[in-house]
């Protein structure tokens, strides 16, 4: 969800009426959110939380993405951008940042997702890091053995 579409009471009521009828739904706060819209984003997150709609922060760590620690308080999911896979391969010390996030997330009852899993090697890296969930094109294959 782009926070631009839920930045006032009228819009939040519309989203509540639409989303509260759904089961097994999670709203992603999408990556085109920028730092000039922190208050709009916070309003949107408050509205979703009050409606008991689970929230996922998308593409955390991406090169063009907003990340605000306050937003973790609203989140049931943290989705790590696929760029982390390259960092794990080329700058292993970045693993320490993610291990800290994973520890935090476990204690806060937040599920972490590593995006961009496209090869068996990517899946092994995700397992080594301890990600409970992954997302990517690898899972389109009928020949996948996990």
Tab-separated table of C-alpha atoms in Angstrom:
chain	number	residue	atom	x	y	z
A	1	UNK	CA	0.000	0.000	0.000
A	2	UNK	CA	1.224	3.458	-0.831
A	3	UNK	CA	0.644	5.664	2.232
A	4	UNK	CA	-0.551	8.434	-0.124
A	5	UNK	CA	-3.879	6.595	-0.377
A	6	UNK	CA	-4.475	6.505	3.373
A	7	UNK	CA	-3.526	9.893	4.740
A	8	UNK	CA	-6.786	11.205	6.186
A	9	UNK	CA	-9.729	9.938	8.217
A	10	UNK	CA	-12.048	9.481	5.238
A	11	UNK	CA	-9.517	7.349	3.375
A	12	UNK	CA	-8.692	5.328	6.487
A	13	UNK	CA	-12.393	4.524	6.978
A	14	UNK	CA	-12.610	3.329	3.362
A	15	UNK	CA	-9.561	1.085	3.808
A	16	UNK	CA	-10.877	-0.237	7.109
A	17	UNK	CA	-14.207	-1.173	5.514
A	18	UNK	CA	-12.468	-2.836	2.579
A	19	UNK	CA	-9.631	-4.652	4.344
A	20	UNK	CA	-11.288	-5.666	7.599
A	21	UNK	CA	-13.560	-8.026	5.631
A	22	UNK	CA	-10.560	-9.938	4.297
A	23	UNK	CA	-8.876	-12.855	6.010
A	24	UNK	CA	-5.216	-13.784	5.697
A	25	UNK	CA	-4.205	-10.405	4.308
A	26	UNK	CA	-1.033	-8.407	4.966
A	27	UNK	CA	-0.499	-4.833	3.755
A	28	UNK	CA	2.984	-4.005	2.501
A	29	UNK	CA	4.151	-0.446	2.925
A	30	UNK	CA	5.750	-0.033	-0.483
A	31	UNK	CA	9.151	1.239	-1.407
A	32	UNK	CA	8.208	4.505	-3.111
A	33	UNK	CA	7.513	6.056	0.272
A	34	UNK	CA	9.943	8.886	0.880
A	35	UNK	CA	11.204	10.780	3.885
A	36	UNK	CA	9.023	13.820	3.191
A	37	UNK	CA	5.968	11.684	3.894
A	38	UNK	CA	6.880	10.283	7.315
A	39	UNK	CA	3.754	11.730	8.940
A	40	UNK	CA	1.497	10.429	6.150
A	41	UNK	CA	3.111	7.032	6.540
A	42	UNK	CA	2.672	7.091	10.303
A	43	UNK	CA	-1.031	8.016	9.885
A	44	UNK	CA	-1.480	5.110	7.464
A	45	UNK	CA	0.282	2.687	9.818
A	46	UNK	CA	-1.836	3.854	12.754
A	47	UNK	CA	-5.018	3.339	10.730
A	48	UNK	CA	-4.002	-0.170	9.658
A	49	UNK	CA	-2.955	-1.110	13.179
A	50	UNK	CA	-6.258	0.117	14.633
A	51	UNK	CA	-8.032	-2.056	12.050
A	52	UNK	CA	-5.917	-5.079	13.085
A	53	UNK	CA	-4.432	-5.371	9.578
A	54	UNK	CA	-0.935	-6.928	9.700
A	55	UNK	CA	1.755	-4.733	8.147
A	56	UNK	CA	4.939	-5.611	6.259
A	57	UNK	CA	7.773	-3.138	5.756
A	58	UNK	CA	8.968	-3.801	2.205
A	59	UNK	CA	12.526	-3.804	0.835
A	60	UNK	CA	14.291	-2.867	4.083
A	61	UNK	CA	17.884	-2.021	3.251
A	62	UNK	CA	17.180	-1.311	-0.406
A	63	UNK	CA	19.260	1.427	-1.985
A	64	UNK	CA	16.325	3.786	-2.582
A	65	UNK	CA	14.106	3.001	0.345
A	66	UNK	CA	12.926	4.710	3.470
A	67	UNK	CA	13.483	2.995	6.769
A	68	UNK	CA	12.349	4.410	10.076
A	69	UNK	CA	12.850	2.415	13.279
A	70	UNK	CA	9.519	3.693	14.624
A	71	UNK	CA	7.763	1.770	11.862
A	72	UNK	CA	8.948	-1.528	13.358
A	73	UNK	CA	6.399	-1.059	16.127
A	74	UNK	CA	3.624	-1.447	13.562
A	75	UNK	CA	5.088	-4.364	11.643
A	76	UNK	CA	4.328	-8.054	11.720
A	77	UNK	CA	6.773	-8.641	8.848
A	78	UNK	CA	10.096	-7.136	7.765
A	79	UNK	CA	10.973	-7.843	4.140
A	80	UNK	CA	14.691	-7.530	3.412
A	81	UNK	CA	15.597	-6.304	-0.064
A	82	UNK	CA	17.401	-8.717	-2.388
A	83	UNK	CA	20.490	-6.455	-2.317
A	84	UNK	CA	21.336	-8.097	1.025
A	85	UNK	CA	22.246	-11.291	-0.850
A	86	UNK	CA	25.060	-9.443	-2.644
A	87	UNK	CA	26.211	-7.874	0.609
A	88	UNK	CA	26.350	-11.275	2.310
A	89	UNK	CA	28.538	-12.552	-0.544
A	90	UNK	CA	30.853	-9.551	-0.897
A	91	UNK	CA	30.921	-7.901	2.531
A	92	UNK	CA	30.339	-10.626	5.089
A	93	UNK	CA	30.419	-8.157	7.985
A	94	UNK	CA	26.939	-6.999	6.904
A	95	UNK	CA	25.656	-10.330	8.190
A	96	UNK	CA	26.082	-8.930	11.701
A	97	UNK	CA	23.503	-6.205	11.046
A	98	UNK	CA	20.948	-8.721	9.821
A	99	UNK	CA	21.627	-11.193	12.623
A	100	UNK	CA	20.873	-8.348	15.032
A	101	UNK	CA	17.630	-7.594	13.190
A	102	UNK	CA	16.686	-11.268	13.203
A	103	UNK	CA	17.296	-11.475	16.973
A	104	UNK	CA	15.259	-8.313	17.517
A	105	UNK	CA	12.456	-9.609	15.296
A	106	UNK	CA	12.236	-12.924	17.148
A	107	UNK	CA	11.902	-11.099	20.468
A	108	UNK	CA	9.345	-8.658	19.019
A	109	UNK	CA	7.325	-11.429	17.329
A	110	UNK	CA	8.031	-10.045	13.845
A	111	UNK	CA	8.639	-12.416	10.929
A	112	UNK	CA	11.520	-11.628	8.563
A	113	UNK	CA	11.466	-12.363	4.838
A	114	UNK	CA	14.525	-12.359	2.563
A	115	UNK	CA	13.479	-11.332	-0.945
A	116	UNK	CA	15.164	-12.209	-4.227
A	117	UNK	CA	15.668	-15.936	-3.716
A	118	UNK	CA	16.304	-17.114	-7.277
A	119	UNK	CA	18.882	-19.889	-6.929
A	120	UNK	CA	19.574	-22.796	-4.627
A	121	UNK	CA	22.643	-20.855	-3.413
A	122	UNK	CA	20.384	-17.928	-2.442
A	123	UNK	CA	18.194	-20.316	-0.465
A	124	UNK	CA	21.247	-21.734	1.330
A	125	UNK	CA	22.384	-18.220	2.266
A	126	UNK	CA	18.918	-17.456	3.651
A	127	UNK	CA	19.052	-20.657	5.702
A	128	UNK	CA	22.574	-19.869	6.958
A	129	UNK	CA	21.408	-16.421	8.034
A	130	UNK	CA	18.378	-17.852	9.826
A	131	UNK	CA	15.578	-16.215	7.857
A	132	UNK	CA	12.262	-17.882	8.746
A	133	UNK	CA	10.683	-16.880	5.400
A	134	UNK	CA	11.920	-16.273	1.855
A	135	UNK	CA	10.408	-14.926	-1.357
A	136	UNK	CA	11.588	-15.195	-4.951
A	137	UNK	CA	11.414	-16.731	-8.393
A	138	UNK	CA	13.105	-19.969	-7.281
A	139	UNK	CA	9.742	-21.168	-6.048
A	140	UNK	CA	8.200	-21.103	-9.520
A	141	UNK	CA	10.150	-24.230	-10.418
A	142	UNK	CA	8.409	-27.593	-10.206
A	143	UNK	CA	11.790	-29.281	-9.738
A	144	UNK	CA	12.674	-27.523	-6.500
A	145	UNK	CA	13.797	-29.674	-3.605
A	146	UNK	CA	13.712	-27.794	-0.297
